[in-house]
Amino acid sequence: GGPTDVVARLIAVPMGQSLGQTVLVENTVGAGGTIAPARVAKSKNDGYTILIHHMGMATAPALYKKLPYDPLKDLAPVALVSSSPILMVSGKSFTSMAEVLKVAKAKPDMITVGYAGNGTVAHLAVTQIEQASGVKLRHIPYKGIAQAITDLSGGQIDLFVGSIPSLIGQVRNEKLHPLLVTSKQRSGQLPATPTMAEASGKNFEAITWFGILAPAGTPDAIVQKLNTAINSALAEADVAEKLRSEGGDVLGGSSKDFRLLLQSEVPRWAKVVKDSGASLN
C-alpha cells in the first residue's frame, strides 16, 4: 500500500503485456528498505528478478556502515519510472507554513514532526527544511505511515512529512492540511501549496524518484528489453494519468539516464546525511 507498491502495481500489468510474461509484484520490506535490493543483487542476472526502488537507494550507502550491497556496482539501472515531491501536512495544529515557522522560531523543539523511518527521504527533507528556515523541530520517526496519520489526525503530533502519493487522498478529503512541497515548482495536483523555497526564501529541492533495476551483469539485450517494456507502460494514457493524479511525474528514459542520475544522487545525498548526523548503524 505504500508509494513504491502503488507505482509497481500500476506498471506491472502493461509491462507484462509488452513482455508476454506475467509480472508479479512481491513486497520485501525491512531494514530501512535494504533487504529487497540485497536480495535482487544476489539473484540470477537473467531478467526474471528485478527491483523497483526509490531514492532511498541513493542515501543508503551513507546511512549504513555495513550495507549488504553497493547500488552503483551490484545493480544495473534499467529505467526511471516516476518522481514525486515530498509533502508536509498538518492535522489540527496549523493551516499554513508561515504559522509553523513563526511558532517554531519562538519555541524551538516544541513542534513535533513525524515521518516514516529514520534515514528516509522524508527524514532528510525535514533536516533540510530546518536548515533552510533556521528552526528546530522535534522529530518523531514511525515504522510506517498508518500510525503516524492516526496520530496526526488525533493531534498527538503536529506535522507529518511524506510522499505526495501516500498523502494526497486525505488532503483531497480535507482531513489533512497541505503546508508545503519540496520541489522547485509547485505540484500540479496541489497548485495552491507553496514550495519550501517560497516559504524560506532559499533555494531548496528534495524529491523522491522510483526506478527499476536488475542484478549487475544482466545482459544489455535483456536490460534494453525491460527498458522498452517500462517506457511502453509509461506511455499508456491511463498509466500516465494515474501517476499524475497520485501527485507524481512520469519519467522513463534510457538505462543510461538512470545510471547517470544514480551516480550523481549518491554523493549528493551523502553530504545531506553527513550534515544531518543521521546514522542507522
PDB file of C-alpha atoms in Angstrom:
ATOM      1  CA  GLY A   1       0.000   0.000   0.000  1.00  0.00           C
ATOM      2  CA  GLY A   2       2.993   2.351   0.151  1.00  0.00           C
ATOM      3  CA  PRO A   3       4.027   4.546  -2.781  1.00  0.00           C
ATOM      4  CA  THR A   4       6.536   2.016  -4.192  1.00  0.00           C
ATOM      5  CA  ASP A   5       3.885  -0.696  -4.177  1.00  0.00           C
ATOM      6  CA  VAL A   6       1.366   1.629  -5.845  1.00  0.00           C
ATOM      7  CA  VAL A   7       3.789   2.513  -8.658  1.00  0.00           C
ATOM      8  CA  ALA A   8       4.878  -1.105  -9.106  1.00  0.00           C
ATOM      9  CA  ARG A   9       1.336  -2.434  -9.473  1.00  0.00           C
ATOM     10  CA  LEU A  10       0.407   0.375 -11.826  1.00  0.00           C
ATOM     11  CA  ILE A  11       3.037  -0.587 -14.397  1.00  0.00           C
ATOM     12  CA  ALA A  12       3.186  -4.358 -13.790  1.00  0.00           C
ATOM     13  CA  VAL A  13       0.198  -5.257 -15.983  1.00  0.00           C
ATOM     14  CA  PRO A  14       1.180  -3.220 -19.078  1.00  0.00           C
ATOM     15  CA  MET A  15       4.786  -4.372 -18.672  1.00  0.00           C
ATOM     16  CA  GLY A  16       3.594  -7.959 -18.674  1.00  0.00           C
ATOM     17  CA  GLN A  17       1.523  -7.383 -21.799  1.00  0.00           C
ATOM     18  CA  SER A  18       4.548  -5.946 -23.578  1.00  0.00           C
ATOM     19  CA  LEU A  19       6.853  -8.762 -22.446  1.00  0.00           C
ATOM     20  CA  GLY A  20       4.355 -11.590 -22.899  1.00  0.00           C
ATOM     21  CA  GLN A  21       5.050 -12.596 -19.294  1.00  0.00           C
ATOM     22  CA  THR A  22       3.121 -12.115 -16.055  1.00  0.00           C
ATOM     23  CA  VAL A  23       4.896  -9.538 -13.877  1.00  0.00           C
ATOM     24  CA  LEU A  24       4.374 -10.383 -10.215  1.00  0.00           C
ATOM     25  CA  VAL A  25       4.817  -7.713  -7.535  1.00  0.00           C
ATOM     26  CA  GLU A  26       6.342  -9.021  -4.316  1.00  0.00           C
ATOM     27  CA  ASN A  27       6.797  -6.675  -1.372  1.00  0.00           C
ATOM     28  CA  THR A  28      10.010  -7.329   0.550  1.00  0.00           C
ATOM     29  CA  VAL A  29      10.251  -4.858   3.398  1.00  0.00           C
ATOM     30  CA  GLY A  30      12.521  -4.312   6.373  1.00  0.00           C
ATOM     31  CA  ALA A  31      15.871  -2.886   7.424  1.00  0.00           C
ATOM     32  CA  GLY A  32      15.063   0.531   6.016  1.00  0.00           C
ATOM     33  CA  GLY A  33      14.411  -0.803   2.534  1.00  0.00           C
ATOM     34  CA  THR A  34      17.776  -2.550   2.169  1.00  0.00           C
ATOM     35  CA  ILE A  35      16.585  -6.175   2.165  1.00  0.00           C
ATOM     36  CA  ALA A  36      14.983  -6.109  -1.284  1.00  0.00           C
ATOM     37  CA  PRO A  37      18.000  -4.563  -3.101  1.00  0.00           C
ATOM     38  CA  ALA A  38      20.362  -7.016  -1.397  1.00  0.00           C
ATOM     39  CA  ARG A  39      18.142  -9.905  -2.456  1.00  0.00           C
ATOM     40  CA  VAL A  40      17.912  -8.771  -6.083  1.00  0.00           C
ATOM     41  CA  ALA A  41      21.649  -8.044  -6.234  1.00  0.00           C
ATOM     42  CA  LYS A  42      22.280 -11.719  -5.416  1.00  0.00           C
ATOM     43  CA  SER A  43      19.671 -13.072  -7.856  1.00  0.00           C
ATOM     44  CA  LYS A  44      20.358 -14.593 -11.266  1.00  0.00           C
ATOM     45  CA  ASN A  45      21.030 -11.898 -13.848  1.00  0.00           C
ATOM     46  CA  ASP A  46      18.561 -13.355 -16.350  1.00  0.00           C
ATOM     47  CA  GLY A  47      15.977 -10.555 -16.190  1.00  0.00           C
ATOM     48  CA  TYR A  48      13.367 -12.574 -14.283  1.00  0.00           C
ATOM     49  CA  THR A  49      14.055 -10.952 -10.900  1.00  0.00           C
ATOM     50  CA  ILE A  50      14.107  -7.160 -10.936  1.00  0.00           C
ATOM     51  CA  LEU A  51      13.757  -4.438  -8.348  1.00  0.00           C
ATOM     52  CA  ILE A  52      11.640  -1.321  -8.088  1.00  0.00           C
ATOM     53  CA  HIS A  53      13.072   1.062  -5.532  1.00  0.00           C
ATOM     54  CA  HIS A  54      13.068   4.707  -4.622  1.00  0.00           C
ATOM     55  CA  MET A  55      15.523   7.477  -3.837  1.00  0.00           C
ATOM     56  CA  GLY A  56      16.407   5.790  -0.544  1.00  0.00           C
ATOM     57  CA  MET A  57      18.810   3.689  -2.591  1.00  0.00           C
ATOM     58  CA  ALA A  58      20.982   6.775  -3.007  1.00  0.00           C
ATOM     59  CA  THR A  59      21.010   7.597   0.711  1.00  0.00           C
ATOM     60  CA  ALA A  60      21.634   4.055   1.976  1.00  0.00           C
ATOM     61  CA  PRO A  61      25.445   3.990   1.403  1.00  0.00           C
ATOM     62  CA  ALA A  62      25.866   6.995   3.698  1.00  0.00           C
ATOM     63  CA  LEU A  63      23.393   5.777   6.313  1.00  0.00           C
ATOM     64  CA  TYR A  64      24.563   2.173   6.695  1.00  0.00           C
ATOM     65  CA  LYS A  65      28.149   1.315   7.546  1.00  0.00           C
ATOM     66  CA  LYS A  66      27.597  -2.344   6.586  1.00  0.00           C
ATOM     67  CA  LEU A  67      25.276  -2.109   3.595  1.00  0.00           C
ATOM     68  CA  PRO A  68      24.983  -5.619   2.066  1.00  0.00           C
ATOM     69  CA  TYR A  69      25.164  -4.294  -1.497  1.00  0.00           C
ATOM     70  CA  ASP A  70      26.639  -1.420  -3.500  1.00  0.00           C
ATOM     71  CA  PRO A  71      23.918   0.370  -5.505  1.00  0.00           C
ATOM     72  CA  LEU A  72      26.440   1.502  -8.113  1.00  0.00           C
ATOM     73  CA  LYS A  73      28.183  -1.852  -8.560  1.00  0.00           C
ATOM     74  CA  ASP A  74      25.750  -4.641  -7.686  1.00  0.00           C
ATOM     75  CA  LEU A  75      22.660  -3.435  -9.560  1.00  0.00           C
ATOM     76  CA  ALA A  76      22.090  -2.435 -13.172  1.00  0.00           C
ATOM     77  CA  PRO A  77      19.755   0.555 -13.706  1.00  0.00           C
ATOM     78  CA  VAL A  78      17.009  -0.292 -16.200  1.00  0.00           C
ATOM     79  CA  ALA A  79      14.699   2.720 -16.273  1.00  0.00           C
ATOM     80  CA  LEU A  80      13.320   5.518 -14.147  1.00  0.00           C
ATOM     81  CA  VAL A  81       9.571   5.358 -13.639  1.00  0.00           C
ATOM     82  CA  SER A  82       8.384   8.479 -11.846  1.00  0.00           C
ATOM     83  CA  SER A  83       9.264  11.142  -9.317  1.00  0.00           C
ATOM     84  CA  SER A  84       7.354  12.922  -6.596  1.00  0.00           C
ATOM     85  CA  PRO A  85       7.993  15.871  -4.286  1.00  0.00           C
ATOM     86  CA  ILE A  86       7.855  15.446  -0.537  1.00  0.00           C
ATOM     87  CA  LEU A  87       4.794  16.981   1.124  1.00  0.00           C
ATOM     88  CA  MET A  88       4.445  18.417   4.621  1.00  0.00           C
ATOM     89  CA  VAL A  89       0.956  18.240   6.090  1.00  0.00           C
ATOM     90  CA  SER A  90      -0.706  19.154   9.377  1.00  0.00           C
ATOM     91  CA  GLY A  91      -3.744  17.809  11.150  1.00  0.00           C
ATOM     92  CA  LYS A  92      -5.429  20.178  13.573  1.00  0.00           C
ATOM     93  CA  SER A  93      -2.453  22.280  14.632  1.00  0.00           C
ATOM     94  CA  PHE A  94      -1.574  24.528  11.683  1.00  0.00           C
ATOM     95  CA  THR A  95      -3.074  25.803   8.443  1.00  0.00           C
ATOM     96  CA  SER A  96      -0.009  27.437   6.852  1.00  0.00           C
ATOM     97  CA  MET A  97       3.779  27.078   6.756  1.00  0.00           C
ATOM     98  CA  ALA A  98       4.143  30.719   7.811  1.00  0.00           C
ATOM     99  CA  GLU A  99       2.345  29.858  11.037  1.00  0.00           C
ATOM    100  CA  VAL A 100       4.601  26.831  11.599  1.00  0.00           C
ATOM    101  CA  LEU A 101       7.765  28.873  11.128  1.00  0.00           C
ATOM    102  CA  LYS A 102       6.537  31.659  13.407  1.00  0.00           C
ATOM    103  CA  VAL A 103       5.828  29.257  16.268  1.00  0.00           C
ATOM    104  CA  ALA A 104       8.970  27.176  15.635  1.00  0.00           C
ATOM    105  CA  LYS A 105      11.219  30.221  15.802  1.00  0.00           C
ATOM    106  CA  ALA A 106       9.598  31.382  19.024  1.00  0.00           C
ATOM    107  CA  LYS A 107       9.575  27.936  20.635  1.00  0.00           C
ATOM    108  CA  PRO A 108      12.366  25.699  19.276  1.00  0.00           C
ATOM    109  CA  ASP A 109      11.916  21.936  19.547  1.00  0.00           C
ATOM    110  CA  MET A 110       8.252  22.232  20.528  1.00  0.00           C
ATOM    111  CA  ILE A 111       6.539  21.436  17.215  1.00  0.00           C
ATOM    112  CA  THR A 112       6.518  17.697  16.542  1.00  0.00           C
ATOM    113  CA  VAL A 113       7.026  16.299  13.043  1.00  0.00           C
ATOM    114  CA  GLY A 114       6.585  12.676  12.079  1.00  0.00           C
ATOM    115  CA  TYR A 115       7.940  10.673   9.150  1.00  0.00           C
ATOM    116  CA  ALA A 116       8.128   7.009   8.231  1.00  0.00           C
ATOM    117  CA  GLY A 117      11.558   5.923   9.437  1.00  0.00           C
ATOM    118  CA  ASN A 118      14.975   7.299  10.306  1.00  0.00           C
ATOM    119  CA  GLY A 119      17.180   7.968   7.307  1.00  0.00           C
ATOM    120  CA  THR A 120      14.304   8.079   4.833  1.00  0.00           C
ATOM    121  CA  VAL A 121      13.948  10.796   2.209  1.00  0.00           C
ATOM    122  CA  ALA A 122      11.252  12.368   4.384  1.00  0.00           C
ATOM    123  CA  HIS A 123      13.596  12.443   7.402  1.00  0.00           C
ATOM    124  CA  LEU A 124      16.351  14.096   5.385  1.00  0.00           C
ATOM    125  CA  ALA A 125      13.842  16.526   3.862  1.00  0.00           C
ATOM    126  CA  VAL A 126      12.836  17.593   7.383  1.00  0.00           C
ATOM    127  CA  THR A 127      16.508  18.198   8.180  1.00  0.00           C
ATOM    128  CA  GLN A 128      16.860  20.341   5.068  1.00  0.00           C
ATOM    129  CA  ILE A 129      13.686  22.259   5.920  1.00  0.00           C
ATOM    130  CA  GLU A 130      15.107  23.024   9.365  1.00  0.00           C
ATOM    131  CA  GLN A 131      18.413  24.179   7.884  1.00  0.00           C
ATOM    132  CA  ALA A 132      16.756  26.318   5.204  1.00  0.00           C
ATOM    133  CA  SER A 133      14.348  28.025   7.591  1.00  0.00           C
ATOM    134  CA  GLY A 134      16.528  28.233  10.698  1.00  0.00           C
ATOM    135  CA  VAL A 135      14.148  26.333  13.002  1.00  0.00           C
ATOM    136  CA  LYS A 136      14.345  23.224  15.207  1.00  0.00           C
ATOM    137  CA  LEU A 137      11.504  20.713  15.167  1.00  0.00           C
ATOM    138  CA  ARG A 138      11.053  17.665  17.400  1.00  0.00           C
ATOM    139  CA  HIS A 139      11.433  14.542  15.249  1.00  0.00           C
ATOM    140  CA  ILE A 140       9.090  11.587  15.734  1.00  0.00           C
ATOM    141  CA  PRO A 141      10.077   8.656  13.472  1.00  0.00           C
ATOM    142  CA  TYR A 142       7.447   5.995  12.791  1.00  0.00           C
ATOM    143  CA  LYS A 143       7.724   2.472  11.410  1.00  0.00           C
ATOM    144  CA  GLY A 144       5.114   3.280   8.775  1.00  0.00           C
ATOM    145  CA  ILE A 145       2.620   5.864   7.631  1.00  0.00           C
ATOM    146  CA  ALA A 146      -0.630   4.426   9.038  1.00  0.00           C
ATOM    147  CA  GLN A 147       0.007   5.027  12.746  1.00  0.00           C
ATOM    148  CA  ALA A 148       1.582   8.396  12.002  1.00  0.00           C
ATOM    149  CA  ILE A 149      -1.513   9.642  10.175  1.00  0.00           C
ATOM    150  CA  THR A 150      -3.736   8.371  13.002  1.00  0.00           C
ATOM    151  CA  ASP A 151      -1.635  10.324  15.498  1.00  0.00           C
ATOM    152  CA  LEU A 152      -1.586  13.391  13.251  1.00  0.00           C
ATOM    153  CA  SER A 153      -5.373  13.360  12.858  1.00  0.00           C
ATOM    154  CA  GLY A 154      -5.773  12.890  16.613  1.00  0.00           C
ATOM    155  CA  GLY A 155      -3.434  15.732  17.497  1.00  0.00           C
ATOM    156  CA  GLN A 156      -0.665  13.581  19.022  1.00  0.00           C
ATOM    157  CA  ILE A 157       1.807  15.076  16.540  1.00  0.00           C
ATOM    158  CA  ASP A 158       1.672  18.433  14.746  1.00  0.00           C
ATOM    159  CA  LEU A 159       3.148  17.684  11.316  1.00  0.00           C
ATOM    160  CA  PHE A 160       3.926  14.785   9.014  1.00  0.00           C
ATOM    161  CA  VAL A 161       6.244  14.618   6.013  1.00  0.00           C
ATOM    162  CA  GLY A 162       5.891  12.001   3.275  1.00  0.00           C
ATOM    163  CA  SER A 163       5.477  11.491  -0.459  1.00  0.00           C
ATOM    164  CA  ILE A 164       2.526  13.088  -2.253  1.00  0.00           C
ATOM    165  CA  PRO A 165       1.073   9.734  -3.459  1.00  0.00           C
ATOM    166  CA  SER A 166       0.832   8.476   0.120  1.00  0.00           C
ATOM    167  CA  LEU A 167      -0.926  11.620   1.400  1.00  0.00           C
ATOM    168  CA  ILE A 168      -2.888  13.204  -1.421  1.00  0.00           C
ATOM    169  CA  GLY A 169      -6.066  11.181  -0.826  1.00  0.00           C
ATOM    170  CA  GLN A 170      -6.504  12.540   2.681  1.00  0.00           C
ATOM    171  CA  VAL A 171      -5.550  16.025   1.545  1.00  0.00           C
ATOM    172  CA  ARG A 172      -8.292  15.922  -1.077  1.00  0.00           C
ATOM    173  CA  ASN A 173     -10.736  14.659   1.555  1.00  0.00           C
ATOM    174  CA  GLU A 174      -9.697  17.698   3.645  1.00  0.00           C
ATOM    175  CA  LYS A 175      -8.592  15.516   6.538  1.00  0.00           C
ATOM    176  CA  LEU A 176      -5.080  16.953   6.326  1.00  0.00           C
ATOM    177  CA  HIS A 177      -3.818  20.448   5.522  1.00  0.00           C
ATOM    178  CA  PRO A 178      -1.036  20.658   2.871  1.00  0.00           C
ATOM    179  CA  LEU A 179       1.639  23.116   4.027  1.00  0.00           C
ATOM    180  CA  LEU A 180       4.478  22.843   1.504  1.00  0.00           C
ATOM    181  CA  VAL A 181       6.044  20.750  -1.220  1.00  0.00           C
ATOM    182  CA  THR A 182       9.783  20.264  -1.581  1.00  0.00           C
ATOM    183  CA  SER A 183      10.059  20.521  -5.377  1.00  0.00           C
ATOM    184  CA  LYS A 184      11.371  23.590  -7.188  1.00  0.00           C
ATOM    185  CA  GLN A 185       7.944  24.229  -8.703  1.00  0.00           C
ATOM    186  CA  ARG A 186       4.510  23.802  -7.186  1.00  0.00           C
ATOM    187  CA  SER A 187       2.803  20.472  -7.713  1.00  0.00           C
ATOM    188  CA  GLY A 188       0.218  20.327 -10.486  1.00  0.00           C
ATOM    189  CA  GLN A 189      -2.013  18.351  -8.116  1.00  0.00           C
ATOM    190  CA  LEU A 190      -1.614  20.880  -5.292  1.00  0.00           C
ATOM    191  CA  PRO A 191      -1.214  24.237  -7.082  1.00  0.00           C
ATOM    192  CA  ALA A 192      -2.176  26.283  -4.011  1.00  0.00           C
ATOM    193  CA  THR A 193       0.516  24.682  -1.855  1.00  0.00           C
ATOM    194  CA  PRO A 194       3.768  26.702  -1.756  1.00  0.00           C
ATOM    195  CA  THR A 195       7.241  25.267  -2.243  1.00  0.00           C
ATOM    196  CA  MET A 196       9.774  25.297   0.566  1.00  0.00           C
ATOM    197  CA  ALA A 197      11.829  27.733  -1.499  1.00  0.00           C
ATOM    198  CA  GLU A 198       8.895  30.143  -1.406  1.00  0.00           C
ATOM    199  CA  ALA A 199       8.411  29.657   2.320  1.00  0.00           C
ATOM    200  CA  SER A 200      12.073  30.035   3.266  1.00  0.00           C
ATOM    201  CA  GLY A 201      13.382  32.317   0.532  1.00  0.00           C
ATOM    202  CA  LYS A 202      16.235  29.881  -0.113  1.00  0.00           C
ATOM    203  CA  ASN A 203      16.983  27.506  -2.984  1.00  0.00           C
ATOM    204  CA  PHE A 204      15.628  24.135  -1.934  1.00  0.00           C
ATOM    205  CA  GLU A 205      14.665  20.833  -3.538  1.00  0.00           C
ATOM    206  CA  ALA A 206      14.106  17.304  -2.256  1.00  0.00           C
ATOM    207  CA  ILE A 207      12.208  14.831  -4.397  1.00  0.00           C
ATOM    208  CA  THR A 208      11.920  11.085  -4.374  1.00  0.00           C
ATOM    209  CA  TRP A 209      12.151   9.036  -7.536  1.00  0.00           C
ATOM    210  CA  PHE A 210      11.180   5.476  -8.386  1.00  0.00           C
ATOM    211  CA  GLY A 211      13.158   3.291 -10.748  1.00  0.00           C
ATOM    212  CA  ILE A 212      13.662  -0.308 -11.812  1.00  0.00           C
ATOM    213  CA  LEU A 213      16.975  -2.144 -11.593  1.00  0.00           C
ATOM    214  CA  ALA A 214      18.270  -5.616 -12.380  1.00  0.00           C
ATOM    215  CA  PRO A 215      21.184  -7.599 -10.930  1.00  0.00           C
ATOM    216  CA  ALA A 216      24.584  -6.424 -12.148  1.00  0.00           C
ATOM    217  CA  GLY A 217      25.779  -8.363 -15.169  1.00  0.00           C
ATOM    218  CA  THR A 218      22.328  -8.660 -16.709  1.00  0.00           C
ATOM    219  CA  PRO A 219      22.957  -8.766 -20.488  1.00  0.00           C
ATOM    220  CA  ASP A 220      22.438  -5.467 -22.282  1.00  0.00           C
ATOM    221  CA  ALA A 221      19.827  -7.022 -24.566  1.00  0.00           C
ATOM    222  CA  ILE A 222      17.697  -8.018 -21.567  1.00  0.00           C
ATOM    223  CA  VAL A 223      18.121  -4.613 -19.928  1.00  0.00           C
ATOM    224  CA  GLN A 224      17.018  -2.980 -23.161  1.00  0.00           C
ATOM    225  CA  LYS A 225      14.001  -5.289 -23.495  1.00  0.00           C
ATOM    226  CA  LEU A 226      12.899  -4.442 -19.955  1.00  0.00           C
ATOM    227  CA  ASN A 227      13.547  -0.744 -20.583  1.00  0.00           C
ATOM    228  CA  THR A 228      11.351  -0.828 -23.681  1.00  0.00           C
ATOM    229  CA  ALA A 229       8.543  -2.530 -21.748  1.00  0.00           C
ATOM    230  CA  ILE A 230       8.730   0.058 -18.947  1.00  0.00           C
ATOM    231  CA  ASN A 231       8.688   3.004 -21.333  1.00  0.00           C
ATOM    232  CA  SER A 232       5.823   1.426 -23.235  1.00  0.00           C
ATOM    233  CA  ALA A 233       3.848   1.066 -19.997  1.00  0.00           C
ATOM    234  CA  LEU A 234       4.510   4.691 -19.040  1.00  0.00           C
ATOM    235  CA  ALA A 235       3.358   5.842 -22.481  1.00  0.00           C
ATOM    236  CA  GLU A 236      -0.115   4.423 -21.899  1.00  0.00           C
ATOM    237  CA  ALA A 237      -2.505   7.297 -21.240  1.00  0.00           C
ATOM    238  CA  ASP A 238      -4.269   5.713 -18.275  1.00  0.00           C
ATOM    239  CA  VAL A 239      -0.982   4.808 -16.564  1.00  0.00           C
ATOM    240  CA  ALA A 240       0.465   8.297 -17.033  1.00  0.00           C
ATOM    241  CA  GLU A 241      -2.764   9.919 -15.846  1.00  0.00           C
ATOM    242  CA  LYS A 242      -2.935   7.709 -12.763  1.00  0.00           C
ATOM    243  CA  LEU A 243       0.656   8.559 -11.842  1.00  0.00           C
ATOM    244  CA  ARG A 244      -0.071  12.268 -12.227  1.00  0.00           C
ATOM    245  CA  SER A 245      -3.326  12.032 -10.298  1.00  0.00           C
ATOM    246  CA  GLU A 246      -1.358  10.497  -7.437  1.00  0.00           C
ATOM    247  CA  GLY A 247       0.966  13.509  -7.435  1.00  0.00           C
ATOM    248  CA  GLY A 248       3.826  12.020  -9.434  1.00  0.00           C
ATOM    249  CA  ASP A 249       5.636  12.989 -12.612  1.00  0.00           C
ATOM    250  CA  VAL A 250       6.270  10.411 -15.346  1.00  0.00           C
ATOM    251  CA  LEU A 251       9.969   9.925 -16.124  1.00  0.00           C
ATOM    252  CA  GLY A 252      11.005   6.918 -18.219  1.00  0.00           C
ATOM    253  CA  GLY A 253      14.054   7.289 -20.452  1.00  0.00           C
ATOM    254  CA  SER A 254      17.105   5.137 -21.083  1.00  0.00           C
ATOM    255  CA  SER A 255      19.064   2.940 -18.707  1.00  0.00           C
ATOM    256  CA  LYS A 256      21.949   5.384 -19.145  1.00  0.00           C
ATOM    257  CA  ASP A 257      19.746   8.248 -17.914  1.00  0.00           C
ATOM    258  CA  PHE A 258      19.021   6.302 -14.733  1.00  0.00           C
ATOM    259  CA  ARG A 259      22.673   5.354 -14.233  1.00  0.00           C
ATOM    260  CA  LEU A 260      23.791   8.970 -14.516  1.00  0.00           C
ATOM    261  CA  LEU A 261      21.142  10.069 -12.025  1.00  0.00           C
ATOM    262  CA  LEU A 262      22.166   7.401  -9.528  1.00  0.00           C
ATOM    263  CA  GLN A 263      25.835   8.324  -9.905  1.00  0.00           C
ATOM    264  CA  SER A 264      25.020  11.954  -9.072  1.00  0.00           C
ATOM    265  CA  GLU A 265      22.487  11.239  -6.315  1.00  0.00           C
ATOM    266  CA  VAL A 266      24.718   9.010  -4.162  1.00  0.00           C
ATOM    267  CA  PRO A 267      27.380  11.693  -3.446  1.00  0.00           C
ATOM    268  CA  ARG A 268      24.764  14.461  -3.247  1.00  0.00           C
ATOM    269  CA  TRP A 269      22.777  12.742  -0.515  1.00  0.00           C
ATOM    270  CA  ALA A 270      25.926  11.571   1.255  1.00  0.00           C
ATOM    271  CA  LYS A 271      26.566  15.240   2.060  1.00  0.00           C
ATOM    272  CA  VAL A 272      22.973  15.738   3.267  1.00  0.00           C
ATOM    273  CA  VAL A 273      23.247  12.671   5.502  1.00  0.00           C
ATOM    274  CA  LYS A 274      26.575  13.860   6.895  1.00  0.00           C
ATOM    275  CA  ASP A 275      25.167  17.309   7.644  1.00  0.00           C
ATOM    276  CA  SER A 276      22.103  15.791   9.325  1.00  0.00           C
ATOM    277  CA  GLY A 277      24.159  13.484  11.541  1.00  0.00           C
ATOM    278  CA  ALA A 278      21.821  10.588  10.693  1.00  0.00           C
ATOM    279  CA  SER A 279      23.106   7.027  11.020  1.00  0.00           C
ATOM    280  CA  LEU A 280      21.353   3.673  11.059  1.00  0.00           C
ATOM    281  CA  ASN A 281      24.193   1.521  12.431  1.00  0.00           C
TER     282      ASN A 281
END
